[in-house]
Tab-separated table of C-alpha atoms and ligand atoms in Angstrom:
chain	number	residue	atom	x	y	z
A	1	UNK	CA	22.065	-12.113	-12.541
A	2	UNK	CA	18.506	-13.244	-12.074
A	3	UNK	CA	15.266	-11.436	-12.833
A	4	UNK	CA	12.439	-10.983	-10.393
A	5	UNK	CA	8.734	-11.165	-11.124
A	6	UNK	CA	5.577	-10.713	-9.131
A	7	UNK	CA	4.016	-14.118	-8.481
A	8	UNK	CA	1.315	-13.225	-5.961
A	9	UNK	CA	-0.715	-10.142	-5.032
A	10	UNK	CA	-3.119	-9.293	-2.229
A	11	UNK	CA	-4.677	-6.360	-0.437
A	12	UNK	CA	-6.663	-5.715	2.682
A	13	UNK	CA	-8.617	-2.685	3.859
A	14	UNK	CA	-10.595	-2.327	7.083
A	15	UNK	CA	-14.381	-2.798	6.730
A	16	UNK	CA	-15.237	0.645	8.080
A	17	UNK	CA	-15.983	3.081	5.222
A	18	UNK	CA	-15.909	6.823	5.931
A	19	UNK	CA	-17.647	8.913	3.261
A	20	UNK	CA	-17.153	12.606	2.628
A	21	UNK	CA	-20.557	13.254	4.207
A	22	UNK	CA	-19.371	11.421	7.344
A	23	UNK	CA	-16.494	13.925	7.527
A	24	UNK	CA	-18.929	16.844	7.200
A	25	UNK	CA	-20.242	15.818	10.641
A	26	UNK	CA	-16.875	16.300	12.382
A	27	UNK	CA	-15.270	19.194	10.478
A	28	UNK	CA	-16.153	22.104	8.217
A	29	UNK	CA	-15.822	20.407	4.842
A	30	UNK	CA	-18.071	19.155	2.093
A	31	UNK	CA	-18.321	16.405	-0.471
A	32	UNK	CA	-18.084	18.836	-3.391
A	33	UNK	CA	-14.785	20.388	-2.188
A	34	UNK	CA	-13.182	17.016	-1.492
A	35	UNK	CA	-14.243	15.436	-4.787
A	36	UNK	CA	-13.354	18.470	-6.874
A	37	UNK	CA	-9.866	18.929	-5.340
A	38	UNK	CA	-8.882	15.292	-4.747
A	39	UNK	CA	-11.333	12.930	-6.468
A	40	UNK	CA	-11.921	11.100	-3.185
A	41	UNK	CA	-15.444	9.874	-2.386
A	42	UNK	CA	-14.687	7.607	0.558
A	43	UNK	CA	-11.844	5.978	2.450
A	44	UNK	CA	-11.497	3.062	4.879
A	45	UNK	CA	-10.566	3.979	8.454
A	46	UNK	CA	-9.898	1.535	11.271
A	47	UNK	CA	-12.581	2.331	13.852
A	48	UNK	CA	-11.588	3.438	17.367
A	49	UNK	CA	-11.178	0.485	19.708
A	50	UNK	CA	-10.277	-1.969	16.938
A	51	UNK	CA	-7.276	-4.281	17.356
A	52	UNK	CA	-6.242	-3.701	13.739
A	53	UNK	CA	-2.909	-2.019	13.085
A	54	UNK	CA	-0.476	-1.394	10.248
A	55	UNK	CA	1.151	-4.770	10.918
A	56	UNK	CA	-2.099	-6.765	11.180
A	57	UNK	CA	-3.407	-5.290	7.912
A	58	UNK	CA	-0.057	-6.054	6.273
A	59	UNK	CA	-0.279	-9.644	7.514
A	60	UNK	CA	-3.776	-10.059	6.040
A	61	UNK	CA	-2.636	-8.778	2.639
A	62	UNK	CA	0.476	-10.967	2.841
A	63	UNK	CA	-1.546	-14.152	3.472
A	64	UNK	CA	-3.502	-13.578	0.248
A	65	UNK	CA	-0.353	-12.814	-1.775
A	66	UNK	CA	1.493	-15.899	-0.477
A	67	UNK	CA	-1.453	-18.171	-1.260
A	68	UNK	CA	-1.859	-16.727	-4.753
A	69	UNK	CA	1.847	-17.281	-5.396
A	70	UNK	CA	1.284	-20.961	-4.592
A	71	UNK	CA	3.745	-20.740	-1.708
A	72	UNK	CA	3.635	-21.350	2.024
A	73	UNK	CA	4.874	-18.934	4.686
A	74	UNK	CA	8.017	-21.023	5.051
A	75	UNK	CA	8.938	-20.482	1.396
A	76	UNK	CA	9.501	-16.756	2.030
A	77	UNK	CA	13.195	-15.824	2.356
A	78	UNK	CA	12.928	-12.160	3.332
A	79	UNK	CA	10.423	-9.443	4.281
A	80	UNK	CA	10.439	-5.836	3.088
A	81	UNK	CA	7.819	-3.672	4.801
A	82	UNK	CA	7.084	-0.101	3.690
A	83	UNK	CA	5.195	2.213	6.039
A	84	UNK	CA	5.245	5.661	7.615
A	85	UNK	CA	2.836	4.557	10.335
A	86	UNK	CA	4.524	1.631	12.101
A	87	UNK	CA	2.972	0.025	15.173
A	88	UNK	CA	6.026	0.941	17.249
A	89	UNK	CA	8.604	3.728	17.156
A	90	UNK	CA	10.905	0.704	16.995
A	91	UNK	CA	11.138	-2.129	16.027
A	92	UNK	CA	9.648	-1.935	12.544
A	93	UNK	CA	6.616	-3.826	11.237
A	94	UNK	CA	8.682	-6.325	9.221
A	95	UNK	CA	9.620	-8.298	12.313
A	96	UNK	CA	5.982	-8.363	13.406
A	97	UNK	CA	5.086	-10.047	10.114
A	98	UNK	CA	7.735	-12.727	10.740
A	99	UNK	CA	6.027	-13.448	14.072
A	100	UNK	CA	2.392	-13.064	12.939
A	101	UNK	CA	2.865	-15.414	9.979
A	102	UNK	CA	4.909	-17.860	12.059
A	103	UNK	CA	7.790	-17.727	9.598
A	104	UNK	CA	11.324	-18.993	10.011
A	105	UNK	CA	13.755	-16.443	11.483
A	106	UNK	CA	14.215	-14.798	8.090
A	107	UNK	CA	15.468	-11.223	7.733
A	108	UNK	CA	13.062	-8.309	7.736
A	109	UNK	CA	13.553	-4.626	6.972
A	110	UNK	CA	11.319	-1.586	7.081
A	111	UNK	CA	11.396	1.091	4.397
A	112	UNK	CA	10.574	4.662	5.427
A	113	UNK	CA	9.899	6.451	2.178
A	114	UNK	CA	6.290	7.499	2.648
A	115	UNK	CA	4.315	7.739	-0.611
A	116	UNK	CA	7.275	6.339	-2.571
A	117	UNK	CA	7.639	3.561	-0.002
A	118	UNK	CA	6.320	0.771	-2.157
A	119	UNK	CA	8.514	1.722	-5.133
A	120	UNK	CA	11.568	1.766	-2.854
A	121	UNK	CA	10.500	-1.532	-1.266
A	122	UNK	CA	9.991	-3.245	-4.618
A	123	UNK	CA	13.327	-1.953	-5.890
A	124	UNK	CA	15.106	-3.131	-2.723
A	125	UNK	CA	13.584	-6.600	-3.001
A	126	UNK	CA	14.483	-6.715	-6.707
A	127	UNK	CA	18.167	-6.123	-5.900
A	128	UNK	CA	18.216	-9.044	-3.436
A	129	UNK	CA	16.711	-11.324	-6.090
A	130	UNK	CA	18.990	-10.059	-8.879
A	131	UNK	CA	22.121	-10.845	-6.870
A	132	UNK	CA	20.837	-14.350	-6.183
A	133	UNK	CA	20.672	-13.865	-2.414
A	134	UNK	CA	16.944	-14.668	-2.095
A	135	UNK	CA	14.307	-16.490	-4.169
A	136	UNK	CA	10.983	-15.333	-2.720
A	137	UNK	CA	10.535	-11.988	-1.004
A	138	UNK	CA	7.383	-10.717	0.668
A	139	UNK	CA	6.954	-7.000	-0.060
A	140	UNK	CA	4.306	-5.131	1.937
A	141	UNK	CA	2.999	-1.565	1.958
A	142	UNK	CA	0.633	-0.742	4.801
A	143	UNK	CA	-0.634	2.389	6.519
A	144	UNK	CA	-2.816	3.147	9.523
A	145	UNK	CA	-3.270	6.893	9.068
A	146	UNK	CA	-6.622	7.565	10.648
A	147	UNK	CA	-5.507	7.459	14.283
A	148	UNK	CA	-2.854	10.115	13.631
A	149	UNK	CA	-4.909	12.692	11.708
A	150	UNK	CA	-6.280	15.984	12.987
A	151	UNK	CA	-9.976	15.285	12.370
A	152	UNK	CA	-11.085	18.846	13.086
A	153	UNK	CA	-11.534	21.818	10.757
A	154	UNK	CA	-7.945	22.814	11.617
A	155	UNK	CA	-6.633	19.630	9.952
A	156	UNK	CA	-9.106	19.356	7.067
A	157	UNK	CA	-6.578	20.157	4.322
A	158	UNK	CA	-4.758	16.922	5.175
A	159	UNK	CA	-7.121	14.583	7.007
A	160	UNK	CA	-9.719	14.240	4.243
A	161	UNK	CA	-7.055	12.860	1.898
A	162	UNK	CA	-5.640	9.873	3.768
A	163	UNK	CA	-6.989	6.338	4.166
A	164	UNK	CA	-5.979	3.092	5.881
A	165	UNK	CA	-5.087	-0.135	4.090
A	166	UNK	CA	-2.423	-2.609	3.052
A	167	UNK	CA	-1.193	-4.441	-0.005
A	168	UNK	CA	1.422	-7.132	-0.502
A	169	UNK	CA	3.182	-8.979	-3.267
A	170	UNK	CA	5.597	-11.853	-3.621
A	171	UNK	CA	8.639	-11.104	-5.706
A	172	UNK	CA	10.184	-14.339	-6.966
A	173	UNK	CA	13.275	-15.309	-8.898
A	174	UNK	CA	12.721	-16.100	-12.572
A	175	UNK	CA	15.177	-17.426	-15.132
A	176	UNK	CA	13.243	-15.584	-17.881
A	177	UNK	CA	15.325	-12.476	-18.557
A	178	UNK	CA	12.594	-10.864	-20.693
A	179	UNK	CA	9.962	-10.802	-17.923
A	180	UNK	CA	9.617	-9.197	-14.520
A	181	UNK	CA	11.046	-5.966	-13.180
A	182	UNK	CA	12.896	-4.276	-16.019
A	183	UNK	CA	14.142	-1.270	-14.055
A	184	UNK	CA	13.674	0.932	-11.043
A	185	UNK	CA	14.650	4.582	-10.657
A	186	UNK	CA	14.763	6.225	-7.228
A	187	UNK	CA	15.232	9.887	-6.230
A	188	UNK	CA	15.171	12.178	-3.218
A	189	UNK	CA	15.422	15.896	-2.426
A	190	UNK	CA	15.734	16.349	1.323
A	191	UNK	CA	15.667	20.146	1.290
A	192	UNK	CA	11.889	19.836	1.088
A	193	UNK	CA	11.581	17.410	4.011
A	194	UNK	CA	9.415	19.805	6.008
A	195	UNK	CA	6.928	20.503	3.205
A	196	UNK	CA	5.133	17.225	3.985
A	197	UNK	CA	6.081	16.052	7.430
A	198	UNK	CA	5.213	14.788	10.870
A	199	UNK	CA	7.740	16.565	13.095
A	200	UNK	CA	7.214	14.759	16.346
A	201	UNK	CA	7.518	12.784	18.483
A	202	UNK	CA	11.079	12.604	17.255
A	203	UNK	CA	14.242	12.247	19.216
A	204	UNK	CA	14.940	15.987	18.864
A	205	UNK	CA	11.373	16.875	19.826
A	206	UNK	CA	10.241	14.299	22.346
A	207	UNK	CA	6.952	13.670	24.168
A	208	UNK	CA	7.518	15.840	27.307
A	209	UNK	CA	7.915	18.959	25.130
A	210	UNK	CA	4.539	18.265	23.547
A	211	UNK	CA	2.881	17.711	26.925
A	212	UNK	CA	4.487	20.849	28.389
A	213	UNK	CA	2.971	22.982	25.606
A	214	UNK	CA	-0.549	22.410	27.020
A	215	UNK	CA	-2.049	21.596	23.638
A	216	UNK	CA	-0.304	24.367	21.663
A	217	UNK	CA	2.249	22.013	20.098
A	218	UNK	CA	0.465	20.037	17.397
A	219	UNK	CA	3.601	18.950	15.536
A	220	UNK	CA	2.501	15.317	15.899
A	221	UNK	CA	-0.146	15.929	13.228
A	222	UNK	CA	0.913	15.737	9.578
A	223	UNK	CA	1.727	19.093	7.961
A	224	UNK	CA	1.447	19.441	4.187
A	225	UNK	CA	2.155	22.432	1.973
A	226	UNK	CA	-0.457	21.172	-0.477
A	227	UNK	CA	0.134	23.557	-3.371
A	228	UNK	CA	3.907	23.109	-3.234
A	229	UNK	CA	3.573	19.322	-3.047
A	230	UNK	CA	1.194	19.368	-6.004
A	231	UNK	CA	3.547	21.461	-8.170
A	232	UNK	CA	6.563	19.272	-7.425
A	233	UNK	CA	4.607	16.042	-7.831
A	234	UNK	CA	3.518	16.729	-11.392
A	235	UNK	CA	7.063	17.638	-12.459
A	236	UNK	CA	8.778	14.697	-10.745
A	237	UNK	CA	6.183	12.137	-11.853
A	238	UNK	CA	6.710	13.119	-15.489
A	239	UNK	CA	10.512	13.186	-15.163
A	240	UNK	CA	10.844	9.779	-13.552
A	241	UNK	CA	8.447	8.172	-16.009
A	242	UNK	CA	10.434	9.539	-18.952
A	243	UNK	CA	13.648	8.351	-17.283
A	244	UNK	CA	12.216	4.830	-16.980
A	245	UNK	CA	10.899	4.725	-20.549
A	246	UNK	CA	14.210	5.971	-21.968
A	247	UNK	CA	16.225	3.431	-19.954
A	248	UNK	CA	14.111	0.624	-21.420
A	249	UNK	CA	13.863	2.088	-24.930
A	250	UNK	CA	10.092	2.187	-24.593
A	251	UNK	CA	7.591	4.792	-25.791
A	252	UNK	CA	4.522	6.079	-23.971
A	253	UNK	CA	2.444	4.046	-26.425
A	254	UNK	CA	4.136	0.859	-25.164
A	255	UNK	CA	2.615	1.313	-21.690
A	256	UNK	CA	-0.252	-1.122	-21.224
A	257	UNK	CA	-1.073	0.043	-17.712
A	258	UNK	CA	0.221	2.940	-15.626
A	259	UNK	CA	-0.476	2.793	-11.913
A	260	UNK	CA	0.438	6.086	-10.288
A	261	UNK	CA	0.666	6.436	-6.528
A	262	UNK	CA	-2.827	7.510	-5.561
A	263	UNK	CA	-1.902	10.911	-4.116
A	264	UNK	CA	-4.700	12.907	-5.614
A	265	UNK	CA	-6.837	12.220	-8.695
A	266	UNK	CA	-5.945	15.647	-10.092
A	267	UNK	CA	-2.229	14.789	-9.977
A	268	UNK	CA	-2.871	11.486	-11.788
A	269	UNK	CA	-5.012	13.208	-14.413
A	270	UNK	CA	-2.440	15.956	-14.940
A	271	UNK	CA	0.297	13.379	-15.537
A	272	UNK	CA	-2.009	11.340	-17.786
A	273	UNK	CA	-2.720	14.346	-19.986
A	274	UNK	CA	0.910	15.450	-20.043
A	275	UNK	CA	1.977	11.992	-21.251
A	276	UNK	CA	-1.063	11.749	-23.550
A	277	UNK	CA	-2.135	8.421	-22.062
A	278	UNK	CA	-5.540	7.013	-23.000
A	279	UNK	CA	-7.998	6.312	-20.168
A	280	UNK	CA	-7.483	2.558	-20.539
A	281	UNK	CA	-3.711	2.983	-19.998
A	282	UNK	CA	-4.095	4.274	-16.417
A	283	UNK	CA	-5.711	2.846	-13.295
A	284	UNK	CA	-6.907	5.021	-10.415
A	285	UNK	CA	-8.859	3.962	-7.345
A	286	UNK	CA	-8.288	6.895	-4.974
A	287	UNK	CA	-12.038	7.551	-5.185
A	288	UNK	CA	-12.706	4.579	-2.911
A	289	UNK	CA	-9.606	4.403	-0.708
A	290	UNK	CA	-8.127	7.891	-0.393
A	291	UNK	CA	-4.358	8.194	-0.319
A	292	UNK	CA	-2.994	5.122	1.464
A	293	UNK	CA	0.636	6.221	1.013
A	294	UNK	CA	2.965	3.174	0.908
A	295	UNK	CA	-0.036	0.901	0.319
A	296	UNK	CA	-1.610	2.813	-2.552
A	297	UNK	CA	0.301	1.405	-5.535
A	298	UNK	CA	0.125	-2.190	-4.379
A	299	UNK	CA	-3.594	-1.936	-3.553
A	300	UNK	CA	-4.257	-0.457	-7.020
A	301	UNK	CA	-1.998	-2.990	-8.747
A	302	UNK	CA	-3.773	-5.869	-7.007
A	303	UNK	CA	-7.215	-4.470	-7.790
A	304	UNK	CA	-6.315	-3.893	-11.456
A	305	UNK	CA	-4.925	-7.442	-11.684
A	306	UNK	CA	-8.067	-8.871	-10.038
A	307	UNK	CA	-10.175	-6.997	-12.631
A	308	UNK	CA	-8.221	-8.649	-15.452
A	309	UNK	CA	-6.610	-5.379	-16.540
A	310	UNK	CA	-3.103	-6.891	-16.555
A	311	UNK	CA	-2.251	-9.628	-19.046
A	312	UNK	CA	0.812	-11.727	-19.701
A	313	UNK	CA	3.599	-9.708	-21.380
A	314	UNK	CA	1.987	-6.332	-20.571
A	315	UNK	CA	4.216	-3.373	-19.793
A	316	UNK	CA	3.148	-2.085	-16.374
A	317	UNK	CA	4.520	1.224	-15.142
A	318	UNK	CA	4.456	2.196	-11.461
A	319	UNK	CA	5.458	5.671	-10.264
A	320	UNK	CA	5.254	7.611	-7.025
A	321	UNK	CA	6.067	10.944	-5.434
A	322	UNK	CA	5.783	12.017	-1.829
A	323	UNK	CA	7.229	13.232	1.430
A	324	UNK	CA	10.987	13.555	1.549
A	325	UNK	CA	10.631	14.590	-1.164
A	326	UNK	CA	11.134	11.138	-2.642
A	327	UNK	CA	10.003	9.799	-5.977
A	328	UNK	CA	10.606	6.823	-8.207
A	329	UNK	CA	9.364	4.451	-10.874
A	330	UNK	CA	9.374	0.759	-11.685
A	331	UNK	CA	8.682	-0.845	-15.065
A	332	UNK	CA	7.515	-4.447	-15.168
A	333	UNK	CA	6.996	-6.754	-18.129
A	334	UNK	CA	4.237	-8.963	-16.699
B	401	LIG	N1	-12.825	21.182	2.948
B	401	LIG	C1	-13.212	22.430	2.624
B	401	LIG	N2	-12.336	23.441	2.449
B	401	LIG	C2	-11.030	23.159	2.621
B	401	LIG	C3	-10.575	21.872	2.964
B	401	LIG	C4	-11.548	20.871	3.128
B	401	LIG	N3	-11.208	19.606	3.445
B	401	LIG	N4	-9.236	21.920	3.055
B	401	LIG	C5	-8.843	23.162	2.793
B	401	LIG	N5	-9.934	23.919	2.532
B	401	LIG	C6	-9.980	25.342	2.183
B	401	LIG	C7	-8.758	26.096	2.658
B	401	LIG	O1	-8.881	26.482	4.004
B	401	LIG	C8	-8.748	27.290	1.718
B	401	LIG	O2	-9.692	28.207	2.182
B	401	LIG	P1	-9.393	29.813	2.092
B	401	LIG	O3	-9.230	30.072	0.618
B	401	LIG	O4	-10.588	30.405	2.691
B	401	LIG	O5	-8.140	30.000	2.860
B	401	LIG	C9	-9.301	26.718	0.411
B	401	LIG	O6	-9.957	25.482	0.756
B	401	LIG	C10	-8.224	26.409	-0.594
B	401	LIG	O7	-7.165	25.724	0.058
B	401	LIG	P2	-5.889	25.276	-0.692
B	401	LIG	O8	-5.021	24.497	0.238
B	401	LIG	O9	-5.284	26.459	-1.386
B	401	LIG	O10	-6.539	24.326	-1.780
B	401	LIG	P3	-5.871	23.621	-2.995
B	401	LIG	O11	-6.618	23.925	-4.213
B	401	LIG	O12	-4.393	23.790	-3.012
B	401	LIG	O13	-6.163	22.090	-2.661
B	401	LIG	C11	-5.077	20.158	-1.836
B	401	LIG	C12	-5.649	21.514	-1.496
B	401	LIG	C13	-4.469	19.564	-0.587
B	401	LIG	C14	-6.204	19.259	-2.327
B	401	LIG	C15	-4.038	20.350	-2.965
B	401	LIG	O14	-3.097	21.311	-2.590
B	401	LIG	C16	-3.319	19.082	-3.282
B	401	LIG	O15	-3.897	18.167	-3.801
B	401	LIG	N6	-2.011	19.007	-3.008
B	401	LIG	C17	-1.248	17.803	-3.183
B	401	LIG	C18	-1.546	16.950	-2.017
B	401	LIG	C19	-1.078	15.562	-2.173
B	401	LIG	O16	-1.215	14.974	-3.206
B	401	LIG	N7	-0.544	15.040	-1.115
B	401	LIG	C20	-0.051	13.749	-1.085
B	401	LIG	C21	1.307	13.773	-1.618
B	401	LIG	S1	1.928	12.240	-1.761
């Protein structure tokens, strides 16, 4: 069995910044409400008419991660791409990365686990490295939410929260069995699938039915039972973090940096207080990016690393909760 460690990190967000006051111009909302309930000040949204997509943003983040790992595109053995907003219904974005980065005909898979997408993607890549099948895997989380949001007062409870962006890392084989990914824990509870969901277009509810409804059917916009999601998130985050710490015989005080999925600053703060983590043990950046779903952890991890917040031998904890419901955690010794 081999271990896997992160050898390169990168992220990319579109230039266009949308502040809370910008949103006030298109819907009945206000900066105070958004900041108080979510912590978000601004997010990046791909502007209308741009050629950027989930795949192109993922490719930009990937280029940075590959270069920082000291590798070339041809050194990558496999692609794992996490997103809920793929460019096509099918095929997935992973194959687009193979083409965009002019890689060999390596394998590529897409992971559809929404806000837990990056945790699932990292865990999947880790298994391929552990078994010895691959040496260098490109793991991407990318989301293009803005084109699919209801940007009217009707959709304000959801649309103010989400942002566009991508992050990527290279997971590489290491012979050092003390370093790298120590564990991953993954969970799901499908009975709550419709509490945070985009119903259509799906094969059981296809495009003609939406058109025939003359605008009444808005099931192509995300629906979120915000209060219910919040309550479940704080419980599951805490559970899966404890599960990870116990499995590694670590204490909360051993955590050098906790990077929670950036769902909502209030969720992160609740979990921080419940675990009694100091401010310097947690990194949040939802204020500037909103919730970028499968991209949020890898964007935050990259930003924290760029700021020098992660040092050799540090214990880094990643955890996420989201639609599915799905949740999970990864512990890394850097
Ligand atoms: N601006 C202004 N008012 C808004 C608003 C907005 N963007 N969105 C909703 N409101 C209003 C509602 O219409 C409601 O008004 P009413 O009392 O007159 O009916 C009021 O604010 C309270 O709405 P509610 O949904 O009960 O607020 P909340 O305190 O539960 O906060 C969330 C809403 C979405 C911020 C909160 O539920 C949450 O954070 N949930 C978790 C979401 C999350 O993390 N999702 C990602 C999961 S991975």
